[in-house]
Amino acid sequence: MGKRYVPKTYKNRRLLRVILGMIVAFLVISVVLFLILFFLLEGYYIDGQLDIPLLVDDPG
């Protein structure tokens, strides 16, 4: 007796897993980038304003 093939016995959710994986990866990357920028720019806050020397126009 051989095994008989029953179509769609197990639903293939490959596309759903790929999409959910991409969403989770995007969220993780976004949080990591936000935290990196937050801690890198933390030292440039002066009186509640962001003061980055490279971005300040020098009227020289």
Backbone as a ProteinNet text record, in pm:
[ID]
protein_1_A
[PRIMARY]
MGKRYVPKTYKNRRLLRVILGMIVAFLVISVVLFLILFFLLEGYYIDGQLDIPLLVDDPG
[TERTIARY]
83.1	0	88	71	146.2	72.6	144.9	82.7	6.9	-110	-184.8	-168.8	-170.1	-150.5	-285	-294	-415.4	-379.5	-428.3	-391.3	-442.3	-361.4	-393.4	-422.5	-354.1	-367.2	-307.5	-189.4	-124.6	-118.9	-167.6	-167.3	-25.1	15.5	147.6	138	197.5	189.8	325.1	394.1	527.8	526.3	434.7	427.5	395	304	268.6	388.8	464.8	583.6	688.6	704.3	802.1	760.5	633.1	585	597.3	556.6	569.1	715.4	801.9	944.7	1000.3	955	1001.2	951.4	827.1	772.6	847.7	872.3	944.7	1086.5	1152.4	1289.1	1290.7	1193.3	1185.7	1165.7	1079.9	1056.5	1181.5	1249.6	1371.1	1478.6	1498	1598.1	1563.2	1435.2	1392.2	1421.2	1390.5	1414.5	1564.1	1643.9	1788.9	1846.4	1806	1855.4	1812.3	1687.7	1641.2	1725.6	1752.8	1832	1975.2	2033.8	2169.9	2174	2080.5	2078.1	2048.7	1960.5	1926.5	2049.4	2125.8	2241.3	2359.6	2372.2	2480	2455.9	2330.5	2299.4	2265.6	2269.6	2231.7	2323.1	2449	2543.5	2531.6	2454.8	2442.3	2320	2241	2124.8	2170.2	2147.4	2181.5	2055.3	2010.8	1888.4	1768.7	1756.4	1640.7	1646.1	1756.2	1768.9	1887.5	1874.3	1980.4	2083.3	2205.7	2311.5	2427.7	2428.7	2534.3	2628.8	2756.2	2848.9	2857.5	2845.2	2856.6	2738.1	2624	2503.8	2479.9	2560.9	2542.4	2605.3	2527.3	2580.1	2676.3	2795.5	2897.3	2907.2	2861.5	2864.8	3005.1	3099.9	3237.7	3283.8
-118.7	0	125.6	206.2	330.9	445.9	549.7	668.4	742.7	783.1	858.8	1008.5	1085.2	1229.4	1296.5	1371.8	1448.5	1595.4	1661.6	1801.4	1891.1	1991.9	2093.9	2034.6	1925.7	1871.4	1969.8	2021	2123.2	2250.2	2358.2	2483.3	2538.2	2578.9	2637.1	2786.8	2830.7	2973.1	3039.4	3002.3	3055.2	3205.1	3254	3397.2	3475.2	3424.8	3490.7	3497.8	3388.8	3388.4	3486.3	3496.4	3589.9	3733.3	3764.3	3900.2	3935.2	3844.3	3871.2	3884.6	3804.8	3816.9	3950.9	4000.1	4131.2	4242.7	4231.8	4333.6	4334.1	4216.1	4207.4	4259.7	4224.7	4272.6	4424.5	4481	4626.5	4694.4	4637.9	4697.1	4690.2	4577.4	4563.1	4660	4670	4761.6	4906.1	4941.6	5077.6	5111.3	5019.7	5044.3	5057	4969.6	4974.8	5106.1	5148	5274.3	5392.6	5391.7	5499.6	5507.4	5392.2	5392	5438.5	5395.7	5439.1	5590.3	5644	5788.9	5863.5	5810.6	5876.5	5890.6	5782.4	5787.9	5861.6	5859.8	5934.5	6085	6126	6268.9	6325.1	6241.4	6285.4	6397.5	6392.3	6493.7	6627.8	6635	6758.6	6840.8	6795.1	6873.2	6981.6	7105.8	7220.2	7304.4	7321.2	7397.8	7347.6	7218.8	7160.2	7164.6	7212.5	7218.9	7134.5	7079.4	6996.6	7086.3	7084.2	7172.3	7086.4	7059.7	6977.6	7072.5	7075.2	7170.2	7159.4	7038.5	7024.1	7085.1	7096.7	7145.3	7294.9	7357	7499.7	7580.9	7676.4	7765.9	7865.9	7868.4	7961.9	8078.4	8195.9	8310.4	8368	8284	8328.9	8358.1
0	0	0	-101.9	-109.7	-43.3	-20.3	39.1	-69.7	-37.9	-137.4	-111.6	-219.1	-210.6	-187.9	-79.4	-49.8	-61	-165.8	-185	-73.2	-40.8	59.2	197.6	230	364.9	464.7	430.6	511.1	427.2	483.3	407.5	402.6	286.2	270	296.2	403	440.7	422.5	318.2	294.5	271.9	188.9	161.1	287.6	368	493	586.7	594.8	680.8	629.9	498.1	442.2	472.2	453.1	478.2	626	714.2	857.6	899.2	840.1	868.5	826.9	711.5	664.9	756.7	802.5	892.6	1025.9	1079.9	1206.6	1190.4	1081.4	1057.8	1045	974.3	959.7	1094.8	1178.7	1310.2	1397.8	1395.1	1476	1429.1	1297.6	1243.4	1278.1	1270.4	1302.7	1449	1538.7	1681.4	1709.1	1649.8	1671.4	1618.9	1498.7	1444.5	1529.8	1578.1	1664.9	1791.6	1853.7	1976.6	1951.6	1839.4	1806.3	1787.8	1709.2	1688.4	1817.7	1899.6	2025.8	2114.7	2128	2216.4	2153.3	2021.3	1956.7	1964.4	1949.3	1946.9	2084.2	2187	2320.4	2371.1	2337.2	2384.1	2313.7	2206.3	2130.8	2169.5	2267.8	2312.5	2407.3	2369.3	2452.7	2467.7	2590.5	2621.2	2540.9	2525.6	2458.6	2306.7	2250.4	2105.1	2060.8	1943.8	1888.7	1821.5	1872.8	1821.4	1772.5	1641	1580.2	1505.2	1542.7	1480.3	1327.5	1273	1128.1	1053.9	1120.1	1054.7	1076.1	1160.3	1188.6	1077.6	1025.6	921.3	985	931.3	982.3	885.1	925.1	832.5	819.8	789.3	787.6	652.4
[MASK]
++++++++++++++++++++++++++++++++++++++++++++++++++++++++++++

